[in-house]
XYZ file of C-alpha atoms in Angstrom:
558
model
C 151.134 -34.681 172.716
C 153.998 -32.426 170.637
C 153.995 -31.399 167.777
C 156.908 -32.935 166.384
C 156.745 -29.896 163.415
C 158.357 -27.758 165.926
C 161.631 -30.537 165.391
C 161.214 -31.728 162.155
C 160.912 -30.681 159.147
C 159.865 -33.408 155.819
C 161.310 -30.626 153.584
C 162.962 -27.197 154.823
C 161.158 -24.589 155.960
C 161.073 -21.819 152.842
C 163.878 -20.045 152.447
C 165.791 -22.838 155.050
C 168.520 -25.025 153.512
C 169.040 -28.770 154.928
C 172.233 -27.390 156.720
C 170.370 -24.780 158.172
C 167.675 -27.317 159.739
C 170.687 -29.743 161.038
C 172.287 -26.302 162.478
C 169.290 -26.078 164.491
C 169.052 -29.879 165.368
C 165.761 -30.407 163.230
C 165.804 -33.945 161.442
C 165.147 -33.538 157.337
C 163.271 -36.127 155.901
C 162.587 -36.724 152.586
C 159.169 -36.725 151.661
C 158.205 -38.377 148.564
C 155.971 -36.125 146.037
C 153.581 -39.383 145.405
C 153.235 -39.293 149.592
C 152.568 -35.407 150.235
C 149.416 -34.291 151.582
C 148.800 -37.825 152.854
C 150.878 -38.508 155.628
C 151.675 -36.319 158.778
C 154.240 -37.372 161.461
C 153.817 -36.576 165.753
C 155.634 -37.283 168.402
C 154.209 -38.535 171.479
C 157.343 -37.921 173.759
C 160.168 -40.161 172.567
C 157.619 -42.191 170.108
C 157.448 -41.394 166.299
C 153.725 -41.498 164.931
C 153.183 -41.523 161.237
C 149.334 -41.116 160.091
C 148.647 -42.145 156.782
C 145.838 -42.417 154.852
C 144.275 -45.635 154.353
C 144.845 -46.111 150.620
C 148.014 -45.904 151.416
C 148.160 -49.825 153.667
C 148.863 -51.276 150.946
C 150.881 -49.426 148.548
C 154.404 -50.308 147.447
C 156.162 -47.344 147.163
C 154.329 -46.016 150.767
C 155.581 -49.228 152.441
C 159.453 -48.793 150.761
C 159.565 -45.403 152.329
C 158.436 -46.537 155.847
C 161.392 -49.074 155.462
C 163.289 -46.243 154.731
C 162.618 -44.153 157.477
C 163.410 -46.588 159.963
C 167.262 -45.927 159.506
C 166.681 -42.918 160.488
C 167.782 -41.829 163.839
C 164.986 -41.955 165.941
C 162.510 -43.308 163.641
C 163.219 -47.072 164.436
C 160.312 -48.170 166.203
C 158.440 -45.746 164.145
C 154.470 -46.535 164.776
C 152.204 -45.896 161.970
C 148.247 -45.654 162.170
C 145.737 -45.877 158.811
C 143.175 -42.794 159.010
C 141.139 -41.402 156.685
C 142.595 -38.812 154.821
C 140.642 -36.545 156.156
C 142.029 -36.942 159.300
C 145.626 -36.468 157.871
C 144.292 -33.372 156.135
C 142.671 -31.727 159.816
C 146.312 -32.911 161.209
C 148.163 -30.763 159.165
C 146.039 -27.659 159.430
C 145.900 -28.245 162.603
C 149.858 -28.201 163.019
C 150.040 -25.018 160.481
C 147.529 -23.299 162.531
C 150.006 -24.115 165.640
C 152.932 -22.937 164.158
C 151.127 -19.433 162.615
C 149.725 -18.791 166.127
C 153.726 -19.208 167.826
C 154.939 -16.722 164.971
C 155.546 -13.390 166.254
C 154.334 -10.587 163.826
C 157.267 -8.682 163.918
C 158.443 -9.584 160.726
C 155.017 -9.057 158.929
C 155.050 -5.166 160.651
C 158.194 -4.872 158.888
C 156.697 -5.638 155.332
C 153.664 -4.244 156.158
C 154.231 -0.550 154.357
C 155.682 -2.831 151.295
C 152.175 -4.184 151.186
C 150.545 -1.317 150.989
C 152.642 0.358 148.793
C 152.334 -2.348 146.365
C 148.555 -1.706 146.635
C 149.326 1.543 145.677
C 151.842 1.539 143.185
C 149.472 -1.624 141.355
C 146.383 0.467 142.071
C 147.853 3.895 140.068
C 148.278 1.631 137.020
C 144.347 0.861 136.978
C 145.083 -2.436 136.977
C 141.650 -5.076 137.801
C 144.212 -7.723 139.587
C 147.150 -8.700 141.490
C 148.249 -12.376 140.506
C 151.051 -13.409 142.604
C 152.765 -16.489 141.936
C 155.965 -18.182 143.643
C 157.450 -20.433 141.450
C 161.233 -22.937 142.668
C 163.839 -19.613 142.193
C 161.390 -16.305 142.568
C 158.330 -14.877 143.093
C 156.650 -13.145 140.514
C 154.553 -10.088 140.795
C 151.793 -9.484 138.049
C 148.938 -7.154 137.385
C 145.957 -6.968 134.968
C 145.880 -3.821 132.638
C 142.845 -3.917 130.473
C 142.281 -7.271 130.388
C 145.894 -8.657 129.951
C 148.489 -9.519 132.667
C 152.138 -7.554 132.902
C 154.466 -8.099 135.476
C 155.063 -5.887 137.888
C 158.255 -7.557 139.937
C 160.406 -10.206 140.587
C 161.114 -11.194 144.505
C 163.288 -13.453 146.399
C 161.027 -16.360 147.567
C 161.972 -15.416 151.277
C 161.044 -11.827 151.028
C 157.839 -12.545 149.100
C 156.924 -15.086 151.556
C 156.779 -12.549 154.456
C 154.890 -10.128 152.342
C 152.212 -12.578 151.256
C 151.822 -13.590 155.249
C 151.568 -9.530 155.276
C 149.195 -8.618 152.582
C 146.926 -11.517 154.179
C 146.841 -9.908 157.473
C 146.124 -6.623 156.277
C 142.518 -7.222 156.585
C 139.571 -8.297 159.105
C 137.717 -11.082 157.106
C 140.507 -13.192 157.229
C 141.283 -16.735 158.640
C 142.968 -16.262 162.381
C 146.405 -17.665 160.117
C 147.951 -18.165 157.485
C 147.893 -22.031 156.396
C 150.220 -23.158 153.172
C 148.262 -26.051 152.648
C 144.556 -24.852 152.138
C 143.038 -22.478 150.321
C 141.982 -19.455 152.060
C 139.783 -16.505 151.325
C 139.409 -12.948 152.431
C 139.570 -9.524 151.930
C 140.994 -5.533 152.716
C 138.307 -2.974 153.486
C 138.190 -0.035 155.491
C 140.652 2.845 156.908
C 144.000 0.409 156.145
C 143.335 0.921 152.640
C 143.670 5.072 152.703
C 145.703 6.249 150.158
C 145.941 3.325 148.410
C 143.130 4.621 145.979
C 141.666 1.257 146.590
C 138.422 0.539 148.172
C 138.284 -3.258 148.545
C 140.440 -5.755 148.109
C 139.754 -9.184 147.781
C 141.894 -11.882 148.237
C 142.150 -15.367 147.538
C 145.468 -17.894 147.940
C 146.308 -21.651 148.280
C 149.027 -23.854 147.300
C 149.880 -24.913 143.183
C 152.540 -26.325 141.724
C 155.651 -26.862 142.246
C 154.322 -28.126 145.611
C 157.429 -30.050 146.599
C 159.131 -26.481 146.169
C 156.816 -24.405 148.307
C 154.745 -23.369 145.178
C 152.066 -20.970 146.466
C 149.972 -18.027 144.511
C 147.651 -15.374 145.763
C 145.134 -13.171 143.703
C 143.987 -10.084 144.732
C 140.605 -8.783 142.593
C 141.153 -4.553 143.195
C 138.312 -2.415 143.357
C 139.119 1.511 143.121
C 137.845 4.103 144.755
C 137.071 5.737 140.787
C 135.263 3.671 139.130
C 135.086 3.679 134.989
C 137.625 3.737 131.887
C 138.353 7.453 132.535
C 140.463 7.241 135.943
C 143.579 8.835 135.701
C 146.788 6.142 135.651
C 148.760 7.703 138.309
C 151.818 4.564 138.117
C 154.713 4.641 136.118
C 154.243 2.271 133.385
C 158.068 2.006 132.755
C 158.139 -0.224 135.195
C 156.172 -2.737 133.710
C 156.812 -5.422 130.975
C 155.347 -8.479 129.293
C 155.006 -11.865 130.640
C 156.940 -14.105 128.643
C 155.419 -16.976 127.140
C 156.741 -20.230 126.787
C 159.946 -20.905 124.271
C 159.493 -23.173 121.034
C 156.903 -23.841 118.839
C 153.729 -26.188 118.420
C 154.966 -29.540 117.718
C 151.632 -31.310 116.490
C 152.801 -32.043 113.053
C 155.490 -33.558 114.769
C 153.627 -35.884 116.621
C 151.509 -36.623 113.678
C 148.246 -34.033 113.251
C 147.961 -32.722 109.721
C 148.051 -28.879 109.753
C 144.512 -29.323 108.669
C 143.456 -30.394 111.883
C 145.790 -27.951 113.748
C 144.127 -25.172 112.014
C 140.767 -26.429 113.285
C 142.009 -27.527 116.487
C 143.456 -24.032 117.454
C 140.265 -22.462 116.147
C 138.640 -23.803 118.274
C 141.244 -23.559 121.335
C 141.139 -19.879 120.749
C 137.100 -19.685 121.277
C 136.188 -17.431 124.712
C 134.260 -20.173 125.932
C 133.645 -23.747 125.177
C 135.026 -26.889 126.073
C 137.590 -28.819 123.732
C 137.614 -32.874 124.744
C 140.180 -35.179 124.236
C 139.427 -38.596 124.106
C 141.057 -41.640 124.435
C 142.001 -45.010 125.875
C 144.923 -44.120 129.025
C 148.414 -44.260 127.642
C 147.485 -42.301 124.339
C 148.981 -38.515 124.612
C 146.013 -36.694 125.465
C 148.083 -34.901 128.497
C 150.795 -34.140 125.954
C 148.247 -32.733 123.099
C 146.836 -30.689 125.819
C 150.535 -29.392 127.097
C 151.100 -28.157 123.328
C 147.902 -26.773 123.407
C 148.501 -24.842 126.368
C 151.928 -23.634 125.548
C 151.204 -22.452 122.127
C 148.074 -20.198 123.841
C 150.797 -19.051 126.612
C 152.708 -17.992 123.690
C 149.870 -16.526 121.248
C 148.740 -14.756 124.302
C 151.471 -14.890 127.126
C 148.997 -12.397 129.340
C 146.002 -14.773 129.714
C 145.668 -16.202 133.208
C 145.865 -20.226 132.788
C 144.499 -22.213 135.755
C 144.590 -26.222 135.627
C 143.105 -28.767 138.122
C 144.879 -31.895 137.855
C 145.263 -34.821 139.289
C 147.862 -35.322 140.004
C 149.984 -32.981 137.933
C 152.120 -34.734 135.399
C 153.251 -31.722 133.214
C 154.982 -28.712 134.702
C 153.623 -25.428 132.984
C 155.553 -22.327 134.890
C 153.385 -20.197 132.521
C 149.862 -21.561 134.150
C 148.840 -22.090 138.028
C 148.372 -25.871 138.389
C 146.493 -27.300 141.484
C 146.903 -30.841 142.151
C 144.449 -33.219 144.127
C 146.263 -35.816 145.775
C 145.776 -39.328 144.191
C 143.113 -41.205 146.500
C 140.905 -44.191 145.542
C 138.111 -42.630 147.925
C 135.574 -40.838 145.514
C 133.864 -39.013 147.845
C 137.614 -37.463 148.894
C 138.297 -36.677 145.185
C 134.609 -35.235 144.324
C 135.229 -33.218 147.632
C 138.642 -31.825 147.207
C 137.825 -31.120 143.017
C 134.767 -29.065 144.522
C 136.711 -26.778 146.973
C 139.413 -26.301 143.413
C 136.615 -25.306 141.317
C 135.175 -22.738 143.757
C 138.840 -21.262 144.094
C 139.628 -21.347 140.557
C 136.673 -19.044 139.545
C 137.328 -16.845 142.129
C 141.004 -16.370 141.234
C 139.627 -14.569 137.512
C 140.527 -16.737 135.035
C 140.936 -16.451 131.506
C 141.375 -20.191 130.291
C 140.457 -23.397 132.688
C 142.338 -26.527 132.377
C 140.686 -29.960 134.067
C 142.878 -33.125 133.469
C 140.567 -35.482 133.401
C 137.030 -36.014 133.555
C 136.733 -39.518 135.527
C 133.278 -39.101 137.218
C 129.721 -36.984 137.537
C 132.169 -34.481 139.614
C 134.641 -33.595 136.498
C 132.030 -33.171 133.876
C 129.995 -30.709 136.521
C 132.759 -28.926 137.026
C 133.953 -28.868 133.665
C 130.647 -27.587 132.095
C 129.860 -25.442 135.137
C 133.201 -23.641 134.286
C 131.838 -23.099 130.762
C 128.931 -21.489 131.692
C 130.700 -18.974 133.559
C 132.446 -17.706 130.151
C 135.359 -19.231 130.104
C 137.647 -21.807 127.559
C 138.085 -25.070 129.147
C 140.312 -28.092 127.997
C 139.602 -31.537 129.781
C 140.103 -35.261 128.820
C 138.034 -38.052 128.576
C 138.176 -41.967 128.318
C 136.328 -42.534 125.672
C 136.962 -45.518 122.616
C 134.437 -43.219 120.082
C 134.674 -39.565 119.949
C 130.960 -39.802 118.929
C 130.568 -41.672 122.500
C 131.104 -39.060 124.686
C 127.572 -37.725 125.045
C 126.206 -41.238 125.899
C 129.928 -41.649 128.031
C 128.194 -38.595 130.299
C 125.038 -39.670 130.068
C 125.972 -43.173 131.929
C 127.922 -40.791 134.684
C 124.528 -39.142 135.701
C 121.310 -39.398 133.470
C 119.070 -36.510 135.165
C 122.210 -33.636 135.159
C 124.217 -34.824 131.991
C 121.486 -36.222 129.800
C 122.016 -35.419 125.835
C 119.438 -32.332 126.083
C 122.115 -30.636 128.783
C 125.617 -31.540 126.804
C 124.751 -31.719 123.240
C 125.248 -28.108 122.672
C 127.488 -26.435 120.134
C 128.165 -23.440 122.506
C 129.204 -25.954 125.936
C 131.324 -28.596 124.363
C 132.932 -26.656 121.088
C 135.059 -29.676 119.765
C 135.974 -33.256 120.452
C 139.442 -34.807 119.428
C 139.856 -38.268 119.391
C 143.233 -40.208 119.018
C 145.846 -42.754 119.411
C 149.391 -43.163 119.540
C 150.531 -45.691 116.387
C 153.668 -47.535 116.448
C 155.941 -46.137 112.877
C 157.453 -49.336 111.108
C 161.519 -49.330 110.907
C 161.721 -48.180 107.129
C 165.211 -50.252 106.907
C 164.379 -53.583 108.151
C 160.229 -53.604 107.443
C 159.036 -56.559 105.384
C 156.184 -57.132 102.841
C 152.744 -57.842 104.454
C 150.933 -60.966 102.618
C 146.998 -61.763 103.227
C 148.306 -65.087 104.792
C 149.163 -62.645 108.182
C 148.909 -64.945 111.353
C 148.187 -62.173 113.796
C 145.259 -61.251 112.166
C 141.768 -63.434 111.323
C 141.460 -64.059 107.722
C 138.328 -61.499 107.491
C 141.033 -58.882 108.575
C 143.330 -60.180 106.111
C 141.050 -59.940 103.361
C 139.807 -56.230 104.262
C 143.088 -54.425 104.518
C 143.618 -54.395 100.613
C 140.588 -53.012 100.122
C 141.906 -49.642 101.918
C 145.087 -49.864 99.862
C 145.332 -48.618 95.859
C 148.457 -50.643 95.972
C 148.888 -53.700 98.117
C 152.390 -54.309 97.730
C 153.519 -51.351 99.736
C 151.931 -52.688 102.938
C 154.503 -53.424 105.388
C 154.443 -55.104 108.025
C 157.246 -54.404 111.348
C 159.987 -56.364 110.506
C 163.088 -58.684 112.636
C 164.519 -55.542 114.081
C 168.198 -53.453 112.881
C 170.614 -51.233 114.488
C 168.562 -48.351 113.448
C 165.760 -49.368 115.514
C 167.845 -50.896 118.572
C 165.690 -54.114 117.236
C 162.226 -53.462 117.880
C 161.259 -53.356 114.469
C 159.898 -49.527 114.915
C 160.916 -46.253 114.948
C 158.480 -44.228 116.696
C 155.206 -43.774 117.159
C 152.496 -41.391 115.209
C 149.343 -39.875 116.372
C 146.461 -41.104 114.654
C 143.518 -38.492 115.588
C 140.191 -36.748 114.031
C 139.130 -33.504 115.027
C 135.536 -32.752 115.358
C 134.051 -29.157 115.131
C 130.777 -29.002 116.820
C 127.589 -27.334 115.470
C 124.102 -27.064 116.046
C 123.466 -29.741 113.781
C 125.760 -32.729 114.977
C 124.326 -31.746 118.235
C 120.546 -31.617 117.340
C 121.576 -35.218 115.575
C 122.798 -36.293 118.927
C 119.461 -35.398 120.976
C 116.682 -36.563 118.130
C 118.423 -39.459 116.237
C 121.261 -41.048 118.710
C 124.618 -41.417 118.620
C 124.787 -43.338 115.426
C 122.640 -41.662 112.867
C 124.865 -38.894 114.389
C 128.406 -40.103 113.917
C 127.254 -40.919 109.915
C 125.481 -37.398 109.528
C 128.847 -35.922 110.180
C 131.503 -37.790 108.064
C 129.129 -38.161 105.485
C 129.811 -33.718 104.841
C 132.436 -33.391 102.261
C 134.864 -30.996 104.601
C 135.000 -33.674 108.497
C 137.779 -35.027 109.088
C 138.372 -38.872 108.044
C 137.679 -40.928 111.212
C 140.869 -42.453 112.847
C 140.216 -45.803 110.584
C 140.307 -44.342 107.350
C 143.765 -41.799 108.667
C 145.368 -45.126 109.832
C 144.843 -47.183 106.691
C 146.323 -44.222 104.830
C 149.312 -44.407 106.381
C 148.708 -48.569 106.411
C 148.964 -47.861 102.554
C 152.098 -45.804 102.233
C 154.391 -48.525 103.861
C 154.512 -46.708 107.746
C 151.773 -48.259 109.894
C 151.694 -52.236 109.981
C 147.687 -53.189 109.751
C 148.093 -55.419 112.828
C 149.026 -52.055 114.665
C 146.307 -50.535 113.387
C 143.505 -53.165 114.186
C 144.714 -53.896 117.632
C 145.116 -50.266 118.585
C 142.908 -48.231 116.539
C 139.888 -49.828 115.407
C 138.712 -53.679 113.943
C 139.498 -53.257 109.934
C 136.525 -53.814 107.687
C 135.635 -53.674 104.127
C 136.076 -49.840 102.968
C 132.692 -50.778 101.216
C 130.741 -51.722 103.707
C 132.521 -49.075 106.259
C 130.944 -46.326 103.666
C 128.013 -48.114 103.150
C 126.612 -47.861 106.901
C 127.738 -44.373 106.970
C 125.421 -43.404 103.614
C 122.919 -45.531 104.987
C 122.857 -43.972 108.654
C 123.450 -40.239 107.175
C 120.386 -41.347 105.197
C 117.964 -42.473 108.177
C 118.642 -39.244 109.447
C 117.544 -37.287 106.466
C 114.519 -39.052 106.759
């Protein structure tokens, strides 16, 4: 059977335009992004063969594409077989593995001195690292100096390709090739590194984001031949300059947080270690909250090294390394492939650790296991109640995430719940009346009670040209930020989750809860209560919503 790799490219070989593949009589096909890693085409003489996994059978946008290829010249009686993914995953190796082994070296001697002298040169600046990252136009070249990244170099993509295949080849621990779509470990040892003032180097490299672009990064951890904080820097440090974090500024007051919470919420997104949890229902901003997050510690401290596991990536952050996982509804795929990320991303010396979502027993392990190696990790969770969470990893496995194991101030550092709010049109709002239809008369008759002055309640009114004739103008962020101490968590393990949540908005300085936020705004004319009660929480009495919380801070007093 051929390898029809050898003939056709889904996307350009790097560094190879579209014109340069039809020069050579290779067909491009377009690939995509939602499809990558989970098909792989053969041909089996003049047949087409495209293996795709099997969540894929009965997918839209999978069977759209097929349509699509079939236009293609020489793709019309295109076959296509449903594997596991696994099997498209071996495929592709496979093919890589082919097309490393065909590769003559000659190009790799030809970078090889480069490689070394990089070694070298990064070496004489007592530098701990190597982080090389190629991003869509360049490859950038960065080292660790006490602690903090500075870049090094900027390459062509084509010529830092070759040297990465080069650097990787330098030693004897190695995989036989070089394969783009795995990760891959290994290391430099021995006589090649003479001169270098280096005596081990370890490596470790896979693919990131952008993927579609031939995104790629390699670390290399340096050991030196002097050990201690009184080597002698033999580089020239003129060479060097700062990474450059990301432009703008944070934009949570924009999207709704008072600078209260933004002073607690970057305290605590500042901590060495910890985790910080967003929670919410899907569709409410955690992944943007968490963007902001990540840009405003890029630009605080632009030489950290960011790594995220997502999945799939939704944000692009050029200042980070973002893995994806490939969207599959097989859990034991997912929980296999978010393993093999983990073990890479604490080998590739991190600073900060990003995990978009934890889903299942596999997230929060990794999550909390990334914690307890010393490091600041940011993850989301679907959660209604912030105060939930505990008992939300407690259902996911009872004998590894049990309350003793997660309530604890030092592991999970703070919790921030929220929700996105539709703003009422200011020029075409109407009066609210207790005689609302949407809402049950109970609802009705609570909302005043949150309100010193019930005739500024609006409600969203016919629509104008201001608001194209929705009736609203935006949307808010409605959230509460929660600290974590030793106390809320000792509440957690010996009273429960409500005698908890009570204890800690009964103290004078927590944050109001996302009810009592939203019928603030409910009482300045911006939020209409319906809003509020179908998207944040059922309104109650303010009474009898501060009576349970005295009377539950009060059980646990007891």
């Amino acid at each position: 059977m051929g390898n029809i790799w050898s003939r056709l490219f889904a996307n350009p070989a790097k560094g190879q335009t579209d014109e340069m593949a039809a020069s050579q009589g290779q067909v491009v096909i377009d690939i995509p992004r939602s499809l990558e890693g989970q098909i792989f085409i053969e041909a089996n003489g003049d047949d087409r063969i495209v293996f795709a996994s099997r969540q894929l059978q009965d997918r839209l946008h999978f069977l759209q594409w097929l349509d699509t290829l079939r236009y293609v010249e020489g793709f019309r009686g295109v076959k296509v077989k449903y594997v596991p993914l696994s099997a498209v995953t071996e495929r592709m190796e496979h093919a890589h593995q082919n097309s490393a082994i065909m590769e003559t070296p000659k190009e790799d001697v030809e970078v090889r001195d480069r490689a070394l002298a990089l070694l070298t040169e990064i070496g004489g600046y007592n530098s701990s690292d190597i982080r090389i990252r190629r991003l869509s136009r360049h490859t950038e070249i960065a080292c660790r100096i006490n602690g903090r990244y500075m870049v090094a170099h900027e390459w062509e993509n084509a010529f830092a390709d070759r040297l990465m295949r080069a650097m990787y080849r330098l030693g004897s621990s190695q995989a036989a090739s070089v394969t783009d779509s795995q990760f891959q470990d290994g290391g430099i040892s021995g006589d090649i590194l003479k001169g270098t003032g280096l005596d081990n180097v370890r490596i470790v490299r896979g693919p990131c984001v952008p993927l579609s672009e031939g995104g790629w990064f390699m670390i290399l951890r340096l050991q030196s031949i002097k050990r201690g904080v009184n080597r002698r820097i033999r580089g020239n440090y003129s060479t060097l300059h700062p990474l450059q974090g990301p432009p703008g500024h944070l934009r949570l007051k924009d999207y709704g947080f008072s600078q209260r919470q933004i002073d607690r919420l970057m305290g605590i997104a500042m901590s060495p270690s910890g985790a910080i949890i967003f929670t919410a229902p899907t569709g409410h901003g955690k992944t943007t909250t968490l963007y902001e997050i990540w840009a405003e510690k890029a630009r605080v401290q632009p030489g950290r090294n960011i790594v995220t596991i997502e999945q799939p990536v939704e944000l692009s952050m050029p200042w980070a390394i973002q893995l994806d996982i490939p969207n599959t509804d097989n859990e034991e795929e997912n929980g296999r492939a978010l393993r093999e990320r983990q073990r890479a991303t604490l080998r590739m010396d991190p600073d900060d650790i990003g995990l978009g979502e934890m889903r299942d027993v596999d997230g929060a392990i990794t999550c909390f296991t990334a914690v307890q190696t010393g490091h600041f990790v940011a993850s989301t969770c679907h959660v209604d109640d912030p105060f939930d969470l505990p008992f939300r990893l407690q259902i996911m496995d009872f004998t590894r995430l049990n309350f003793a194991t997660t309530c604890n101030a030092s592991l999970i550092r703070g919790i921030v719940s929220q929700r996105l709010v539709p703003v009422i049109c200011p020029h075409c709002a109407v009066p609210w009346t207790t005689d609302d239809k949407r809402l049950a008369t109970i609802i009705n008759e609570s909302v005043p009670t949150w309100c010193p002055d019930p005739s500024l309640i609006r409600r969203i009114g016919p629509g104008c040209e201001h608001c194209y004739g929705t009736g609203i103008s935006g949307r808010t962020c409605v959230a509460e930020v929660i600290e974590t101490d030793e106390e809320l968590m000792s509440d957690f393990v010996t009273h429960g989750v409500n005698v908890a949540r009570h204890r800690y908005r009964s103290r004078p300085d927590a944050d109001p809860s996302l009810l009592e936020t939203a019928m603030k705004l409910v009482a300045e004319g911006k939020l209409d209560p319906f809003d509020v009660n179908t998207t944040v929480e059922r309104i109650r009495p303010r009474e009898k919503v501060l009576k349970e919380r005295r009377d539950g801070a009060s059980r646990g007093a007891q």
